[in-house]
PDB file of C-alpha atoms in Angstrom:
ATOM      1  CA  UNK A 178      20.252   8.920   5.232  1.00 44.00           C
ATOM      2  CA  UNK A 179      20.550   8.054   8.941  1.00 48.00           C
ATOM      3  CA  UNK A 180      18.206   5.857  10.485  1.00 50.00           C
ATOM      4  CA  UNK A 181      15.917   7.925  12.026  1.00 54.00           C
ATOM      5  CA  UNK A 182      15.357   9.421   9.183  1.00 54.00           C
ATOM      6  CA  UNK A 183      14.387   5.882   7.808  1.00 58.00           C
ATOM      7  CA  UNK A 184      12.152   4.753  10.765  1.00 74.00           C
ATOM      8  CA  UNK A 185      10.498   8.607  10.097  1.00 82.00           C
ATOM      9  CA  UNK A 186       9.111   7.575   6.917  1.00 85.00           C
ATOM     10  CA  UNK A 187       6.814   4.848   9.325  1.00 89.00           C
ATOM     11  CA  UNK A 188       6.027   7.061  12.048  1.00 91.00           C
ATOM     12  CA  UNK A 189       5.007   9.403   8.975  1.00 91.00           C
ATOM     13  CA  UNK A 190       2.614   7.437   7.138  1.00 92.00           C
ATOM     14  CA  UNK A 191       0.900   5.761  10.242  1.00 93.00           C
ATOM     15  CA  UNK A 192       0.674   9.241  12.137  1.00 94.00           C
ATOM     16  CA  UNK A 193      -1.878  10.667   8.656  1.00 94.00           C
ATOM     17  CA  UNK A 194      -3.686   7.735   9.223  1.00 93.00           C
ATOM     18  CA  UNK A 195      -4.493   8.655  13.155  1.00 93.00           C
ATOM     19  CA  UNK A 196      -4.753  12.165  11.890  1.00 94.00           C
ATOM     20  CA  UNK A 197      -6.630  11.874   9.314  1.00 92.00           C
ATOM     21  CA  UNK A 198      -9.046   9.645  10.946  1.00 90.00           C
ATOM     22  CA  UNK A 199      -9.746  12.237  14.089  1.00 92.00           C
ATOM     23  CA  UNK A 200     -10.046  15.002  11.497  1.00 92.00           C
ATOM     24  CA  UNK A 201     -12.919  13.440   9.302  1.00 89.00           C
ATOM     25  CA  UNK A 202     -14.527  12.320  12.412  1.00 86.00           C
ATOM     26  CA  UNK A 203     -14.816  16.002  13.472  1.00 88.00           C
ATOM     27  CA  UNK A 204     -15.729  16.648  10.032  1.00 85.00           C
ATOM     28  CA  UNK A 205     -17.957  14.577   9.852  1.00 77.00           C
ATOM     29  CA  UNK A 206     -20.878  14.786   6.590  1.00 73.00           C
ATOM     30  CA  UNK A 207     -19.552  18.808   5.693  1.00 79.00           C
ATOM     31  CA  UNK A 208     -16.805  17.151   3.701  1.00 76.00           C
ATOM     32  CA  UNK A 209     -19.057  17.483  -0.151  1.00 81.00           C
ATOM     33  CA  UNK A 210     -19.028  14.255  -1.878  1.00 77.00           C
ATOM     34  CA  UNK A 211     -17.843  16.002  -5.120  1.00 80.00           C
ATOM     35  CA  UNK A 212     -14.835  16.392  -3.217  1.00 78.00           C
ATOM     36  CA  UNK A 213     -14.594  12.858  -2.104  1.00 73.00           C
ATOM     37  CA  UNK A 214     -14.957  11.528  -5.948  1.00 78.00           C
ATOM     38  CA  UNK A 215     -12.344  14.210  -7.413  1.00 84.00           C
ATOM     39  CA  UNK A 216     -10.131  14.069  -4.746  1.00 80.00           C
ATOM     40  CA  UNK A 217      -9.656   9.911  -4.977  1.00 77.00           C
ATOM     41  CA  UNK A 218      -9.114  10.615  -8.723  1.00 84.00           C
ATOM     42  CA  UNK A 219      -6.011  12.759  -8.113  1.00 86.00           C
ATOM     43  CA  UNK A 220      -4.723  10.257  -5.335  1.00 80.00           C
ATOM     44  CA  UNK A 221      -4.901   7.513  -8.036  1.00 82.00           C
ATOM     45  CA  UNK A 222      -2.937  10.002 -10.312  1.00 88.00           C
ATOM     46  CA  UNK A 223      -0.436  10.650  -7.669  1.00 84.00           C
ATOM     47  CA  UNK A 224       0.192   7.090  -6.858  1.00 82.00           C
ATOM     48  CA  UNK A 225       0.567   6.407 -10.778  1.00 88.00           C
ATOM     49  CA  UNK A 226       3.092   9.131 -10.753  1.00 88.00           C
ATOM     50  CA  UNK A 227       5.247   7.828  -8.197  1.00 84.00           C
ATOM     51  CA  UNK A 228       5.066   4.415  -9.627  1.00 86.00           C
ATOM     52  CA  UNK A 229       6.439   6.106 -12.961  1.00 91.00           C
ATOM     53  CA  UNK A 230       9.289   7.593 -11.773  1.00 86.00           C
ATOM     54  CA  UNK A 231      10.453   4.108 -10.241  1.00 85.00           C
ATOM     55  CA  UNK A 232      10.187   2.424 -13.906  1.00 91.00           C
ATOM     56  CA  UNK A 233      12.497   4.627 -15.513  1.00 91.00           C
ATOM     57  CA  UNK A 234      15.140   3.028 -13.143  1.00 88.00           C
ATOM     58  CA  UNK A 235      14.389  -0.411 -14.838  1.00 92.00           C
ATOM     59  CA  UNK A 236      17.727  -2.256 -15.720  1.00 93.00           C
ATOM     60  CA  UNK A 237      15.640  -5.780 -17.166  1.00 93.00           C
ATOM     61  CA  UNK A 238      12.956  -4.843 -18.896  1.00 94.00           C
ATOM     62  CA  UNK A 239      12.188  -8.272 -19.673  1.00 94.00           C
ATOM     63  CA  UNK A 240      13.310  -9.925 -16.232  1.00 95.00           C
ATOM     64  CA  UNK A 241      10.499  -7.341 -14.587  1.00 94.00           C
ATOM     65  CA  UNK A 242       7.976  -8.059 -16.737  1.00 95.00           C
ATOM     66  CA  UNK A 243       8.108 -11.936 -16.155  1.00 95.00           C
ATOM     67  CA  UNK A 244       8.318 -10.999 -12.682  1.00 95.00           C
ATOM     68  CA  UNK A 245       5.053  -8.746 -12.336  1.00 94.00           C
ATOM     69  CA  UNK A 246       3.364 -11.802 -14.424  1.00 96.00           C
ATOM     70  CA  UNK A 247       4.588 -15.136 -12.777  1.00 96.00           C
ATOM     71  CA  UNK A 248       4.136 -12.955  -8.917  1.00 94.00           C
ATOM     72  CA  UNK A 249       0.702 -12.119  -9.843  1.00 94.00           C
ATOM     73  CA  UNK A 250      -0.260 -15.625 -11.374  1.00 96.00           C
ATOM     74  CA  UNK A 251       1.582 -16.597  -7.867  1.00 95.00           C
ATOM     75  CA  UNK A 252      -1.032 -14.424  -6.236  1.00 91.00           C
ATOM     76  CA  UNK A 253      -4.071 -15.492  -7.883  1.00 94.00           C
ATOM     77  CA  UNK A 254      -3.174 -19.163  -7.260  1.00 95.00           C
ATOM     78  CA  UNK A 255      -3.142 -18.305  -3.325  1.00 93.00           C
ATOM     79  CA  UNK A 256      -6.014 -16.125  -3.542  1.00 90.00           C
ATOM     80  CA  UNK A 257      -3.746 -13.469  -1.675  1.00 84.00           C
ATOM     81  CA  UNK A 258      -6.693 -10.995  -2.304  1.00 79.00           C
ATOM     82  CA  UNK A 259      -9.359 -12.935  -0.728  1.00 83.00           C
ATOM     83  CA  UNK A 260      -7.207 -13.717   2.143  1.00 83.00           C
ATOM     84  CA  UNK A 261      -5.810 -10.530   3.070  1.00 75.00           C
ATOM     85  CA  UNK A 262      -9.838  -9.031   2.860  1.00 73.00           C
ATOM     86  CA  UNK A 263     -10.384 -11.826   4.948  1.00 77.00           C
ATOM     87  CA  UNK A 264      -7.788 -10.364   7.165  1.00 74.00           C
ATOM     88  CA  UNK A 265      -9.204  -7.424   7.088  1.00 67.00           C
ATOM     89  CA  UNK A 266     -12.714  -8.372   8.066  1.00 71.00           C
ATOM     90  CA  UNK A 267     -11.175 -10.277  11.128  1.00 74.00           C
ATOM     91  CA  UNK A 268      -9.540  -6.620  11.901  1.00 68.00           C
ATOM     92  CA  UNK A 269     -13.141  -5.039  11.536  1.00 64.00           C
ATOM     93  CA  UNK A 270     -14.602  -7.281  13.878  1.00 70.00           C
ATOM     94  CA  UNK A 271     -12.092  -6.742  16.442  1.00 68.00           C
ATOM     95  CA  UNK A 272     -12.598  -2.932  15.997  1.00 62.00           C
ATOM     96  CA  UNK A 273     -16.234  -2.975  15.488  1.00 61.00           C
ATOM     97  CA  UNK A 274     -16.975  -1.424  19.472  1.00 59.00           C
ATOM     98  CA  UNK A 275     -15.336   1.541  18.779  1.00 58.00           C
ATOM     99  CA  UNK A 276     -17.931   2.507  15.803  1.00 53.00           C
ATOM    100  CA  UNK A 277     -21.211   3.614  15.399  1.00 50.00           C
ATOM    101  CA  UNK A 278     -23.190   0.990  14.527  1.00 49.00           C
ATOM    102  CA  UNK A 279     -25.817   1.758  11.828  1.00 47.00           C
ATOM    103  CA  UNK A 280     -28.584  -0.214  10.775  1.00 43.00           C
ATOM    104  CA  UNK A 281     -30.036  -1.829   7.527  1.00 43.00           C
ATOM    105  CA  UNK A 282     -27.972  -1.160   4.492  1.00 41.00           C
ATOM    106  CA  UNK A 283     -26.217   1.906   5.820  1.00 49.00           C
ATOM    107  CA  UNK A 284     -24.985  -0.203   8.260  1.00 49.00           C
ATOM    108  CA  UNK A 285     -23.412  -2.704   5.832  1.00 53.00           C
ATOM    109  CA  UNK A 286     -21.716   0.019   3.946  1.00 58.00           C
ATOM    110  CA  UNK A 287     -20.308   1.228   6.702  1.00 62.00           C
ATOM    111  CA  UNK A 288     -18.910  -2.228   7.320  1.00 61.00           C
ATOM    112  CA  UNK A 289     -17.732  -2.860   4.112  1.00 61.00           C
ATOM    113  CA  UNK A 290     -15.927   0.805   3.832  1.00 67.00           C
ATOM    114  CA  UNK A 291     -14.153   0.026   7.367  1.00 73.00           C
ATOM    115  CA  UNK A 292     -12.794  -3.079   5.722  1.00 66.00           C
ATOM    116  CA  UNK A 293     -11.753  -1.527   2.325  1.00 68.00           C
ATOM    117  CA  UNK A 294      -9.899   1.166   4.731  1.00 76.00           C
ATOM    118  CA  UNK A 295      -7.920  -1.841   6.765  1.00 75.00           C
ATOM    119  CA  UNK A 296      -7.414  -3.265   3.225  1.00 68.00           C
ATOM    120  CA  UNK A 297      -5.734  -0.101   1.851  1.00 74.00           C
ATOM    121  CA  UNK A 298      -4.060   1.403   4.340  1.00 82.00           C
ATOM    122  CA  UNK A 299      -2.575  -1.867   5.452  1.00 78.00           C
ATOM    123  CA  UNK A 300      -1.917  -3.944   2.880  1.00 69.00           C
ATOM    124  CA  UNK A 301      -1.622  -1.736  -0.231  1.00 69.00           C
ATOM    125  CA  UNK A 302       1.204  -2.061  -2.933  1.00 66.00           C
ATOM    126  CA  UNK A 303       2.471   1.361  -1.917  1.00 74.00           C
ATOM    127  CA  UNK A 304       3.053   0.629   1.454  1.00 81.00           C
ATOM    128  CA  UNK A 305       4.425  -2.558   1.334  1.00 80.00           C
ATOM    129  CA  UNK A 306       6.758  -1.280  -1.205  1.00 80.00           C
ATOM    130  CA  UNK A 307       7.470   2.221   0.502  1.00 83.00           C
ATOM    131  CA  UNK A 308       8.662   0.051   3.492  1.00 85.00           C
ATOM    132  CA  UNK A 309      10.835  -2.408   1.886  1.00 83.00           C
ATOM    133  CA  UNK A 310      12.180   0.294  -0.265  1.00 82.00           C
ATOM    134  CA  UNK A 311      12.997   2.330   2.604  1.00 83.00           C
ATOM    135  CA  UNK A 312      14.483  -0.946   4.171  1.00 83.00           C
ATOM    136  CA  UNK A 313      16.851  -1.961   1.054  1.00 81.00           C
ATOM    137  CA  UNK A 314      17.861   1.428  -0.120  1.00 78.00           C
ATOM    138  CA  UNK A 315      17.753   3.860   2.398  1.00 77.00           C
ATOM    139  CA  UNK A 316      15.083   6.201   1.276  1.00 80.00           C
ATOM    140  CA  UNK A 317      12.107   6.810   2.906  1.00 83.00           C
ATOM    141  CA  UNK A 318      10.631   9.052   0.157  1.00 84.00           C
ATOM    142  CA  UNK A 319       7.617   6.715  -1.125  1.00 84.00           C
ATOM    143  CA  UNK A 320       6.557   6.325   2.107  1.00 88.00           C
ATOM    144  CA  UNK A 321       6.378  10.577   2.994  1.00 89.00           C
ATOM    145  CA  UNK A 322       4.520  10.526  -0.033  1.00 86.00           C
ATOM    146  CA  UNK A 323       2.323   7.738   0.650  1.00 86.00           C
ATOM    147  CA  UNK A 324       1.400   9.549   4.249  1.00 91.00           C
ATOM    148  CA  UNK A 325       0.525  12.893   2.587  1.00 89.00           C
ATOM    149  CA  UNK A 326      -2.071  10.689   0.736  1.00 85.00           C
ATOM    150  CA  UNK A 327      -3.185   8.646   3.459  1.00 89.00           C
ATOM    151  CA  UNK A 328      -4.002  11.732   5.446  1.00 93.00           C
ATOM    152  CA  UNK A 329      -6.522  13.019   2.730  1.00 88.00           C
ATOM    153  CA  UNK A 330      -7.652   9.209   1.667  1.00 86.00           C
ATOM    154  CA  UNK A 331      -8.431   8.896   6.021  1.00 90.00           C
ATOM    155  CA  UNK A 332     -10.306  11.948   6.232  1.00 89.00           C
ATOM    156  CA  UNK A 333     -12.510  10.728   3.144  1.00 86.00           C
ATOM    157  CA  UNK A 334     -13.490   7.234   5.301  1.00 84.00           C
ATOM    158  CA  UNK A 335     -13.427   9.321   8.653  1.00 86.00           C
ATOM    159  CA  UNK A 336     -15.548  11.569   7.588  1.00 84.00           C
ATOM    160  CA  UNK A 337     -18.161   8.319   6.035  1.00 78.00           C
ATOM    161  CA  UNK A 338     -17.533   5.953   9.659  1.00 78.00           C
ATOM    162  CA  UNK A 339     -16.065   7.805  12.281  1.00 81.00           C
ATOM    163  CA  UNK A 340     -12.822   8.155  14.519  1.00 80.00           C
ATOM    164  CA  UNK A 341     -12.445   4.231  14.205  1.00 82.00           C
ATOM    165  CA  UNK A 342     -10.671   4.766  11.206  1.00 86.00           C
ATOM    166  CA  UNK A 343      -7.475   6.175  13.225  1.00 87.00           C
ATOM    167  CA  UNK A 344      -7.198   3.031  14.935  1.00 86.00           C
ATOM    168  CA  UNK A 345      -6.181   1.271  11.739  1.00 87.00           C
ATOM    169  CA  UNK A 346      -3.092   2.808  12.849  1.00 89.00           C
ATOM    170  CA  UNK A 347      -1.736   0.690  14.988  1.00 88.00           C
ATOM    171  CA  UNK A 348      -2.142  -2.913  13.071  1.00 85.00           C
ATOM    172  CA  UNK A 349      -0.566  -0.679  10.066  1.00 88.00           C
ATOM    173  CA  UNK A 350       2.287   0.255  11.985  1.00 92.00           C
ATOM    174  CA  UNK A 351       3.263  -3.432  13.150  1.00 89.00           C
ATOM    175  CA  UNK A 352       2.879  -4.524   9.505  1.00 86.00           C
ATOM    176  CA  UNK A 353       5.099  -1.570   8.269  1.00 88.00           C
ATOM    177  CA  UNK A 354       7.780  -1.882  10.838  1.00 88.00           C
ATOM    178  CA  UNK A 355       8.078  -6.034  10.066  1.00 89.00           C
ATOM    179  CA  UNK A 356       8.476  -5.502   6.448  1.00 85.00           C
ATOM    180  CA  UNK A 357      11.131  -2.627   7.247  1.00 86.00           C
ATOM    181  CA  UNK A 358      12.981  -4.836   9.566  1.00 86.00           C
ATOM    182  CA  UNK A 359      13.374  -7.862   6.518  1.00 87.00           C
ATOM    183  CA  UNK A 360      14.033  -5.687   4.140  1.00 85.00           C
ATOM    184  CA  UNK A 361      17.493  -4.662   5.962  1.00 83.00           C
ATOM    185  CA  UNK A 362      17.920  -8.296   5.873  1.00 86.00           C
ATOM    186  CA  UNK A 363      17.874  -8.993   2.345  1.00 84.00           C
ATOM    187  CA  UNK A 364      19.702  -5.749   1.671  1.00 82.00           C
ATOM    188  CA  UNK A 365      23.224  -6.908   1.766  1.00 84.00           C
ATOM    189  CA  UNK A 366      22.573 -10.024  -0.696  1.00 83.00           C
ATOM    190  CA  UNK A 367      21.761  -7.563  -3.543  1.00 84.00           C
ATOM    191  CA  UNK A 368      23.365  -4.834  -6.158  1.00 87.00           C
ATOM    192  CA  UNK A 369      22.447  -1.849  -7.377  1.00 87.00           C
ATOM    193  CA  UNK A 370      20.944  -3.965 -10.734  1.00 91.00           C
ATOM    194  CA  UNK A 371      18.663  -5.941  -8.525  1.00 89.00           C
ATOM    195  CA  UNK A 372      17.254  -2.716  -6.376  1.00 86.00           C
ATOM    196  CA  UNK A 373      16.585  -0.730  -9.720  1.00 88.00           C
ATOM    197  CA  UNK A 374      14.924  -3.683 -10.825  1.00 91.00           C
ATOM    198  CA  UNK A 375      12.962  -4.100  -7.393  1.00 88.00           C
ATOM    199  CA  UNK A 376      11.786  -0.464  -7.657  1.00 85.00           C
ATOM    200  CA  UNK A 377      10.462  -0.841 -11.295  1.00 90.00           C
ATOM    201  CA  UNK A 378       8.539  -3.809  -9.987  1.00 90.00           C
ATOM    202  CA  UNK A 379       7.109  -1.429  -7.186  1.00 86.00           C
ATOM    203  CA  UNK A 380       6.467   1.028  -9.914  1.00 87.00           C
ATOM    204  CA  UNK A 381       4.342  -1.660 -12.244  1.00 91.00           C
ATOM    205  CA  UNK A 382       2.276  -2.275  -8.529  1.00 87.00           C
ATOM    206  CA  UNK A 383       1.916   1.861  -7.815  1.00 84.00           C
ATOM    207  CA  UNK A 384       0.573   2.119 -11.313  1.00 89.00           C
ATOM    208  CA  UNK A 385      -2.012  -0.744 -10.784  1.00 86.00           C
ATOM    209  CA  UNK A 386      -2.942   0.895  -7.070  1.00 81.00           C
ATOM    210  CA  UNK A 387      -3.188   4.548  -8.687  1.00 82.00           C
ATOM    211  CA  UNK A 388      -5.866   3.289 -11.117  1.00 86.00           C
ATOM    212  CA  UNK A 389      -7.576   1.505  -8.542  1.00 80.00           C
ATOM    213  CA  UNK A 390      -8.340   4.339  -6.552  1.00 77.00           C
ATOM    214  CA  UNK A 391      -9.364   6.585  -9.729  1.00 80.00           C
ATOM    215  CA  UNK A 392     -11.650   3.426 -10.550  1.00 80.00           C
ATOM    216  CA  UNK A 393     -10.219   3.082 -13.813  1.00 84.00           C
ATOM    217  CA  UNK A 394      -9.713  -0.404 -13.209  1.00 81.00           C
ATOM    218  CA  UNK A 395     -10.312  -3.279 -10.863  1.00 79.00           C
ATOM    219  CA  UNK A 396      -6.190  -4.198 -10.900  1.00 83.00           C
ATOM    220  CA  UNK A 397      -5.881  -7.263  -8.121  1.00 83.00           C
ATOM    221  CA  UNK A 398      -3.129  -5.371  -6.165  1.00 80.00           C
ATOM    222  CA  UNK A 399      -2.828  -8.130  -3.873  1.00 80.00           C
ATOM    223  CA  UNK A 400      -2.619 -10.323  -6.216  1.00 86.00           C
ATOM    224  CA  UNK A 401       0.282  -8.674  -7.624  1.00 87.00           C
ATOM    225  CA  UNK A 402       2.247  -8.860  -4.405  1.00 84.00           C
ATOM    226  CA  UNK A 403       4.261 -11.757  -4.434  1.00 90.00           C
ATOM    227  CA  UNK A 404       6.241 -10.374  -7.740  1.00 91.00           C
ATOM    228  CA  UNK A 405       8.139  -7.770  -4.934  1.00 86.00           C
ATOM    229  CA  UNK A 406       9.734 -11.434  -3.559  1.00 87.00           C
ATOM    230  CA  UNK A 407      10.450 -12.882  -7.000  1.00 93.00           C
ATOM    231  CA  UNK A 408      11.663 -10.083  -9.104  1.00 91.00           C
ATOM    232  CA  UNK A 409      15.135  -9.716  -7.558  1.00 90.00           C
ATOM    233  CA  UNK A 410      16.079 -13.413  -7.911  1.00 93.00           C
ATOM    234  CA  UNK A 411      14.511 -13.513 -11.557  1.00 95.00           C
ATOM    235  CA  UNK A 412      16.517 -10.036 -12.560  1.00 94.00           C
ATOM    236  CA  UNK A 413      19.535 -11.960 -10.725  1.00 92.00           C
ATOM    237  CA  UNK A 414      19.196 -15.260 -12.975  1.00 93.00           C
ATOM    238  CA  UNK A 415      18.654 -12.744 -16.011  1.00 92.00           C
ATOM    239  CA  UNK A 416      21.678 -11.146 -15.383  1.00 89.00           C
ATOM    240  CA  UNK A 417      24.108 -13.991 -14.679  1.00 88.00           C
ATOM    241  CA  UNK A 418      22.760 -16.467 -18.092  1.00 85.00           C
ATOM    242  CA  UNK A 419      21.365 -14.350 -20.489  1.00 76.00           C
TER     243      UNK A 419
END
């Protein structure tokens, strides 16, 4: 694939974010909340989908598994989850002119839904393992998929607090386009093994994100992060001694 066609995969999923944020703007309160509950349900099943087809690639089984375990007790030691909402709520307060601003408790769900969008759209394990995916193996197909969900999932917030949603965009698309960059770093130190390995990692984190969304459990997502930087050298080590 050339690399346009990589950088696409960006441009992509950061252009259904800005689109799907004007659209629920315009549409506002029509959008029924039936739709809204059944329509997160089937995002969660499509991200558990995607996540599945990345696991049957495995080559480790047991080098991944340590690796989704020691990255998210990694996690939970850092409290990666309460810092990156933290990050998030720093993002809300630099966006917060360019909302309405209710008052009472409407106004703090509004507040709280504007930093569960930065949260998600920014930080989620999808993206960040759409981009380095994209980065290391020279597909961008997780992250076209991950932008025909964003569109719907921005529409749904859009259409709860307004156009500021869109501008999410733009701290998304630095984020992305960082992680994209390292990830054609690291590509040349690895082997096939090691990027089958890395995707069923990915897989284990789409999984946890897909049932998230459906609310069929609170997975820490964030938490589970840092086993995307660990699972290569584990699988590696597993490889070479046992």
């Amino acid at each position: 694939m050339k690399w346009g066609n990589l950088v696409i995969g960006i441009i992509a999923d950061v252009s259904a974010v800005g689109a799907g944020g004007i659209c629920g703007a315009i549409l506002g309160r029509r959008v029924p909340a039936a739709w809204k509950t059944w329509l997160n349900q089937i995002f969660g099943v499509c991200a558990m989908g995607i996540g599945i087809s990345a696991i049957v690639l495995m080559e480790n089984m047991p080098a991944v598994v340590l690796s989704v375990i020691l990255g998210t007790v990694i996690g939970l030691a850092l409290r990666l989850e309460e810092r990156i909402q933290a990050g998030g709520r720093q993002m809300e307060r630099a966006l917060r002119h360019f909302r309405t601003q209710p008052s009472g408790a409407e106004g703090d769900e509004s507040l709280s839904l504007l930093v569960t969008a930065i949260v998600l759209f920014c930080s989620s394990g999808t993206g960040i393992y759409g981009c380095l995916d994209a980065g290391m193996t020279n597909n961008a197909t997780v992250l076209l998929a991950k932008a025909v969900l964003d569109f719907f999932t921005a529409v749904i917030f859009a259409s709860r607090i307004g156009a500021v949603v869109s501008l999410i965009a733009l701290p998304q698309f630095c984020l992305f386009t960082a992680l994209f960059f390292l990830a054609r770093i690291i590509f040349p130190l690895t082997t096939p093994v090691l990027i089958n390995d890395f995707k069923a990692a990915g897989g284990f984190l789409l999984i946890a994100t897909g049932c998230r969304i459906a609310k069929l459990g609170d997975f820490p997502i964030a938490d589970m992060i840092p086993a995307m930087g660990i699972v290569m050298p584990v699988s590696w080590l597993w490889t070479c001694f046992m």
